[in-house]
Structures are given as C-alpha cells and as structure tokens.
Amino acid sequence: SDSHCHMLLSIIILNYKKPQLSLSCLDSLYKHFSKEFENDIMEVILVDNHSEDESVDLLWKEISEKKYTNCQLFANKENAGFSKGCNVGAKKGKGKYLLFLNNDTQIQDKSILDMVEYVDTHQRVGIVGGQLQNPDGSEQHSVGSFYTPARVSALLLGMQRFGAVDRNPDKISEVDWVKGALFLIRTEVFKKLDGFDENIFMYAEDMELCYRAKLLGYKVSFYPFCSVIHAEHGSANRSFAIVQIYKSLLYYYRKHRSRGEYLFLKGLLKTKAGILVLAGRLLHKPYLVTTYEKAFGVV
C-alpha cells in the first residue's frame, strides 16, 4: 500500500526580491489549509530565485517562527527565469498534483482543493487553471487561445495587452491554455513533459506547456469556481516584459509552427518594433525608443 505517500498537492511558489508578497501568500494558504498541511495532504515548496537580497533570511525566519508545517524553502543558486525556478521546485514536490502559484496571489477559500478533486475525477484532464481576480474583485483574463498567426496579428496590431481578447468561461470548459499564476497539473504529466521549457525565461511558458500536453492527448480545463486574488505586482518592469514577450513568441513559433509562419511572425514583430521606435522619436518618448530598439534587436 501507498499509505506513506499520500501527499495530494505540492504548491510551488517562486520568490524573486519580493519576500513580503511571498509571506502574505503563504499566510493566506496556511489560514485556509492548516489541517491539510498538518496531515501531509498538502505541502508548499518555496523557491527563492537567487534574489541576492534579504529574501531568504526573511522567509526562513517567518517559516520557523510561525512553525509552518510541510513548508520547504530552497535558495536557487542562479536566477534562470520563471520556467527553471518552477522546475526546480517541482522536482522537490511529493504530491500527486503540482500547483504553480504566483507569490502575488491571495487564497480566498478552499476552492483550490475543488480544482484538485475535479482533475482527480477526470482522467483525460492534465492541466487546470482557475479564475484570477483583481484586488477589487473584478475578473482577470485567466485563459488564452493558442497564438495562431491570425491571433498574433490581431494582438500586435490592436496593441491590446497580451491575452486581452479571450473571454473567461463561466462554466468548467476545455480551453487552449491557462495562466501560469494559478496552474494545476498532474505530476506524472509534468514529468512526462519535462516540465516548463527552460529556454523560455518568462512569458508564454504556460501556453507552451499546455500546447505540449495537448499533443500527448491531455485536456486543459478552466475551473471558474476557484477565485484567487492576483495583484499583478509583476516582478518585471514593462520594458523588460516587452522584450521577453518578443523572445518567447519567436521561440514558440520556431518550436511549434511552420517555417513560413515563423518568418511571418518575425516580419510582424520587426514592423511593429520599427514603427514604435519611429513614433517614440517623433513624440519624444525615449522609453518607447529604447524599449523597441531592444525588441527590434531580438528579432
């Protein structure tokens, strides 16, 4: 019998220079799940992604003072990005399921266990995402469609924020991909897929993993009855984000789409970056110029 190994859920949280956020996220988890943690049903694996500040000390101090059970902290020796940090944490997890949870989230209730129960009873489902909410209670975009050439064009030309064109379903639904801020996956599927693609530093790693899970025949579901507040503090500044998004999109296309589509995307990104560099010069917005010169450079 498997009785020594009944850990159901390993929650992986990444910290990068935001120890206070991580601590309040932990606090919200232990507030709702103290029994589960004590009974070895759940564990938290906190990975500090080489913050090089006082993060590790602060986190240790609080974890030991509050006597959080089943909470481990790992200090990564490098900041190799979101994907790699998550993979490091996942390897330490003993749970049947892994939940990747952003440290700028707050758990409101016990609904993440309902998500787990949903996957547990639906064998074809490999990944489930939940509904993210803004601090004011309004819904955040929590799902997406794969970035086909038509969709990428609409996004880039409409200049909308990435992902802003997808509606969150209001019932449990099959979707293309779910946001990495609240991302539940069967541990065996995560292992089969070798985790998040470490060539992606950040952005689109959630979409890319969902894409590969689907190639193996697993379904990706959205579970709307799980609400988690996501403050989107984002550990990255906007200019850095834009350049990373460019890199991730190009990588995703090179890996999963045809050569023609990849060249089409390259042209589209170059054009957009070029226009914005020009606009920045005309409008005297140095931020635009430096950001999109960098973006142009990665294309």
Short mmCIF file of N, CA and C in Angstrom, two decimals, residues 79-150:
data_model
loop_
_atom_site.label_atom_id
_atom_site.label_comp_id
_atom_site.label_asym_id
_atom_site.label_seq_id
_atom_site.Cartn_x
_atom_site.Cartn_y
_atom_site.Cartn_z
N ASN A 79 19.43 32.96 -10.99
CA ASN A 79 18.09 33.30 -11.46
C ASN A 79 18.02 32.95 -12.93
N ALA A 80 17.53 31.75 -13.19
CA ALA A 80 17.48 31.30 -14.58
C ALA A 80 16.07 31.46 -15.12
N GLY A 81 15.29 32.34 -14.50
CA GLY A 81 13.96 32.61 -15.02
C GLY A 81 12.87 31.79 -14.36
N PHE A 82 11.64 32.10 -14.76
CA PHE A 82 10.44 31.50 -14.17
C PHE A 82 10.38 29.99 -14.40
N SER A 83 10.60 29.59 -15.66
CA SER A 83 10.45 28.17 -16.01
C SER A 83 11.38 27.30 -15.18
N LYS A 84 12.64 27.70 -15.14
CA LYS A 84 13.63 26.89 -14.45
C LYS A 84 13.38 26.87 -12.95
N GLY A 85 13.02 28.03 -12.40
CA GLY A 85 12.70 28.09 -10.97
C GLY A 85 11.56 27.16 -10.61
N CYS A 86 10.52 27.16 -11.44
CA CYS A 86 9.38 26.26 -11.21
C CYS A 86 9.80 24.80 -11.32
N ASN A 87 10.63 24.49 -12.29
CA ASN A 87 11.08 23.11 -12.46
C ASN A 87 11.88 22.63 -11.27
N VAL A 88 12.71 23.52 -10.71
CA VAL A 88 13.49 23.18 -9.52
C VAL A 88 12.53 22.82 -8.38
N GLY A 89 11.52 23.66 -8.18
CA GLY A 89 10.55 23.41 -7.11
C GLY A 89 9.77 22.12 -7.34
N ALA A 90 9.38 21.90 -8.60
CA ALA A 90 8.56 20.73 -8.91
C ALA A 90 9.30 19.43 -8.62
N LYS A 91 10.61 19.42 -8.86
CA LYS A 91 11.39 18.21 -8.61
C LYS A 91 11.40 17.83 -7.15
N LYS A 92 11.21 18.82 -6.27
CA LYS A 92 11.20 18.55 -4.83
C LYS A 92 9.83 18.11 -4.34
N GLY A 93 8.80 18.27 -5.19
CA GLY A 93 7.43 18.00 -4.75
C GLY A 93 7.13 16.52 -4.67
N LYS A 94 6.36 16.13 -3.64
CA LYS A 94 5.97 14.72 -3.48
C LYS A 94 4.51 14.49 -3.83
N GLY A 95 3.81 15.56 -4.16
CA GLY A 95 2.37 15.45 -4.38
C GLY A 95 2.00 14.76 -5.68
N LYS A 96 0.77 14.25 -5.70
CA LYS A 96 0.23 13.64 -6.92
C LYS A 96 -0.06 14.75 -7.95
N TYR A 97 -0.28 15.95 -7.42
CA TYR A 97 -0.55 17.13 -8.26
C TYR A 97 0.40 18.25 -7.87
N LEU A 98 0.69 19.10 -8.86
CA LEU A 98 1.51 20.29 -8.62
C LEU A 98 0.64 21.52 -8.89
N LEU A 99 0.70 22.48 -8.00
CA LEU A 99 0.03 23.75 -8.25
C LEU A 99 1.08 24.85 -8.27
N PHE A 100 1.24 25.48 -9.44
CA PHE A 100 2.14 26.62 -9.54
C PHE A 100 1.32 27.86 -9.20
N LEU A 101 1.79 28.58 -8.20
CA LEU A 101 1.03 29.70 -7.67
C LEU A 101 1.95 30.92 -7.59
N ASN A 102 1.53 32.03 -8.22
CA ASN A 102 2.34 33.25 -8.14
C ASN A 102 2.40 33.76 -6.71
N ASN A 103 3.51 34.38 -6.35
CA ASN A 103 3.59 34.87 -4.98
C ASN A 103 2.81 36.17 -4.77
N ASP A 104 2.30 36.77 -5.85
CA ASP A 104 1.45 37.96 -5.67
C ASP A 104 -0.03 37.60 -5.68
N THR A 105 -0.33 36.39 -5.18
CA THR A 105 -1.73 35.95 -5.09
C THR A 105 -2.13 35.81 -3.63
N GLN A 106 -3.44 35.84 -3.42
CA GLN A 106 -4.02 35.61 -2.09
C GLN A 106 -5.14 34.59 -2.24
N ILE A 107 -5.03 33.51 -1.45
CA ILE A 107 -6.06 32.48 -1.48
C ILE A 107 -7.25 32.97 -0.65
N GLN A 108 -8.46 32.82 -1.20
CA GLN A 108 -9.66 33.35 -0.53
C GLN A 108 -10.44 32.29 0.24
N ASP A 109 -10.30 31.03 -0.17
CA ASP A 109 -11.15 29.98 0.39
C ASP A 109 -10.47 28.65 0.10
N LYS A 110 -11.22 27.55 0.19
CA LYS A 110 -10.59 26.24 0.00
C LYS A 110 -10.75 25.71 -1.43
N SER A 111 -11.13 26.59 -2.35
CA SER A 111 -11.50 26.11 -3.68
C SER A 111 -10.37 25.47 -4.49
N ILE A 112 -9.11 25.72 -4.14
CA ILE A 112 -8.07 25.05 -4.94
C ILE A 112 -8.17 23.53 -4.75
N LEU A 113 -8.71 23.09 -3.61
CA LEU A 113 -8.90 21.64 -3.43
C LEU A 113 -10.02 21.12 -4.31
N ASP A 114 -11.01 21.98 -4.62
CA ASP A 114 -12.07 21.58 -5.56
C ASP A 114 -11.48 21.37 -6.95
N MET A 115 -10.52 22.21 -7.31
CA MET A 115 -9.84 22.04 -8.59
C MET A 115 -9.15 20.69 -8.63
N VAL A 116 -8.46 20.36 -7.53
CA VAL A 116 -7.75 19.09 -7.46
C VAL A 116 -8.74 17.94 -7.60
N GLU A 117 -9.86 18.06 -6.92
CA GLU A 117 -10.86 16.99 -6.99
C GLU A 117 -11.39 16.85 -8.42
N TYR A 118 -11.53 17.99 -9.10
CA TYR A 118 -12.00 17.94 -10.48
C TYR A 118 -11.03 17.16 -11.37
N VAL A 119 -9.74 17.44 -11.27
CA VAL A 119 -8.77 16.70 -12.09
C VAL A 119 -8.76 15.23 -11.68
N ASP A 120 -8.87 15.01 -10.38
CA ASP A 120 -8.80 13.66 -9.85
C ASP A 120 -9.90 12.78 -10.43
N THR A 121 -11.03 13.38 -10.77
CA THR A 121 -12.15 12.59 -11.27
C THR A 121 -12.29 12.67 -12.79
N HIS A 122 -11.40 13.42 -13.45
CA HIS A 122 -11.45 13.50 -14.92
C HIS A 122 -10.10 13.07 -15.48
N GLN A 123 -10.02 11.81 -15.85
CA GLN A 123 -8.73 11.21 -16.21
C GLN A 123 -8.05 11.85 -17.41
N ARG A 124 -8.82 12.37 -18.36
CA ARG A 124 -8.20 12.94 -19.57
C ARG A 124 -7.68 14.35 -19.34
N VAL A 125 -8.05 14.95 -18.23
CA VAL A 125 -7.63 16.32 -17.96
C VAL A 125 -6.24 16.31 -17.34
N GLY A 126 -5.30 17.00 -17.97
CA GLY A 126 -3.93 17.03 -17.45
C GLY A 126 -3.62 18.30 -16.68
N ILE A 127 -4.28 19.40 -17.08
CA ILE A 127 -3.97 20.72 -16.53
C ILE A 127 -5.28 21.47 -16.26
N VAL A 128 -5.32 22.18 -15.14
CA VAL A 128 -6.49 23.01 -14.84
C VAL A 128 -6.03 24.38 -14.38
N GLY A 129 -6.70 25.42 -14.85
CA GLY A 129 -6.44 26.77 -14.37
C GLY A 129 -7.67 27.28 -13.65
N GLY A 130 -7.47 28.25 -12.75
CA GLY A 130 -8.59 28.83 -12.01
C GLY A 130 -8.79 30.29 -12.35
N GLN A 131 -9.86 30.84 -11.82
CA GLN A 131 -10.19 32.25 -12.08
C GLN A 131 -9.34 33.18 -11.22
N LEU A 132 -8.61 34.06 -11.86
CA LEU A 132 -7.84 35.08 -11.14
C LEU A 132 -8.67 36.35 -11.04
N GLN A 133 -8.55 37.01 -9.90
CA GLN A 133 -9.31 38.24 -9.71
C GLN A 133 -8.39 39.38 -9.34
N ASN A 134 -8.79 40.60 -9.74
CA ASN A 134 -8.09 41.79 -9.29
C ASN A 134 -8.47 42.06 -7.83
N PRO A 135 -7.65 42.83 -7.12
CA PRO A 135 -7.98 43.11 -5.71
C PRO A 135 -9.37 43.72 -5.53
N ASP A 136 -9.89 44.41 -6.55
CA ASP A 136 -11.24 44.99 -6.40
C ASP A 136 -12.35 43.98 -6.71
N GLY A 137 -11.95 42.72 -6.97
CA GLY A 137 -12.97 41.70 -7.19
C GLY A 137 -13.34 41.48 -8.66
N SER A 138 -12.86 42.35 -9.55
CA SER A 138 -13.16 42.14 -10.97
C SER A 138 -12.31 41.00 -11.53
N GLU A 139 -12.78 40.39 -12.60
CA GLU A 139 -12.08 39.22 -13.15
C GLU A 139 -10.86 39.62 -13.98
N GLN A 140 -9.82 38.81 -13.87
CA GLN A 140 -8.66 38.96 -14.75
C GLN A 140 -8.74 37.93 -15.85
N HIS A 141 -8.14 38.22 -16.99
CA HIS A 141 -8.08 37.22 -18.05
C HIS A 141 -7.23 36.06 -17.55
N SER A 142 -7.81 34.89 -17.55
CA SER A 142 -7.13 33.74 -16.94
C SER A 142 -6.92 32.60 -17.92
N VAL A 143 -7.43 32.76 -19.14
CA VAL A 143 -7.28 31.72 -20.16
C VAL A 143 -6.82 32.37 -21.46
N GLY A 144 -6.37 31.55 -22.38
CA GLY A 144 -5.99 32.08 -23.68
C GLY A 144 -6.20 31.06 -24.78
N SER A 145 -6.18 31.55 -26.02
CA SER A 145 -6.18 30.68 -27.18
C SER A 145 -4.76 30.66 -27.72
N PHE A 146 -4.40 29.56 -28.37
CA PHE A 146 -3.04 29.49 -28.91
C PHE A 146 -2.81 30.62 -29.90
N TYR A 147 -1.56 31.12 -29.93
CA TYR A 147 -1.25 32.27 -30.76
C TYR A 147 -1.01 31.86 -32.21
N THR A 148 -2.11 31.65 -32.91
CA THR A 148 -2.03 31.39 -34.35
C THR A 148 -1.61 32.70 -35.03
N PRO A 149 -1.15 32.62 -36.28
CA PRO A 149 -0.75 33.86 -36.97
C PRO A 149 -1.86 34.91 -36.97
N ALA A 150 -3.11 34.50 -37.19
CA ALA A 150 -4.20 35.48 -37.22
C ALA A 150 -4.37 36.14 -35.86
#
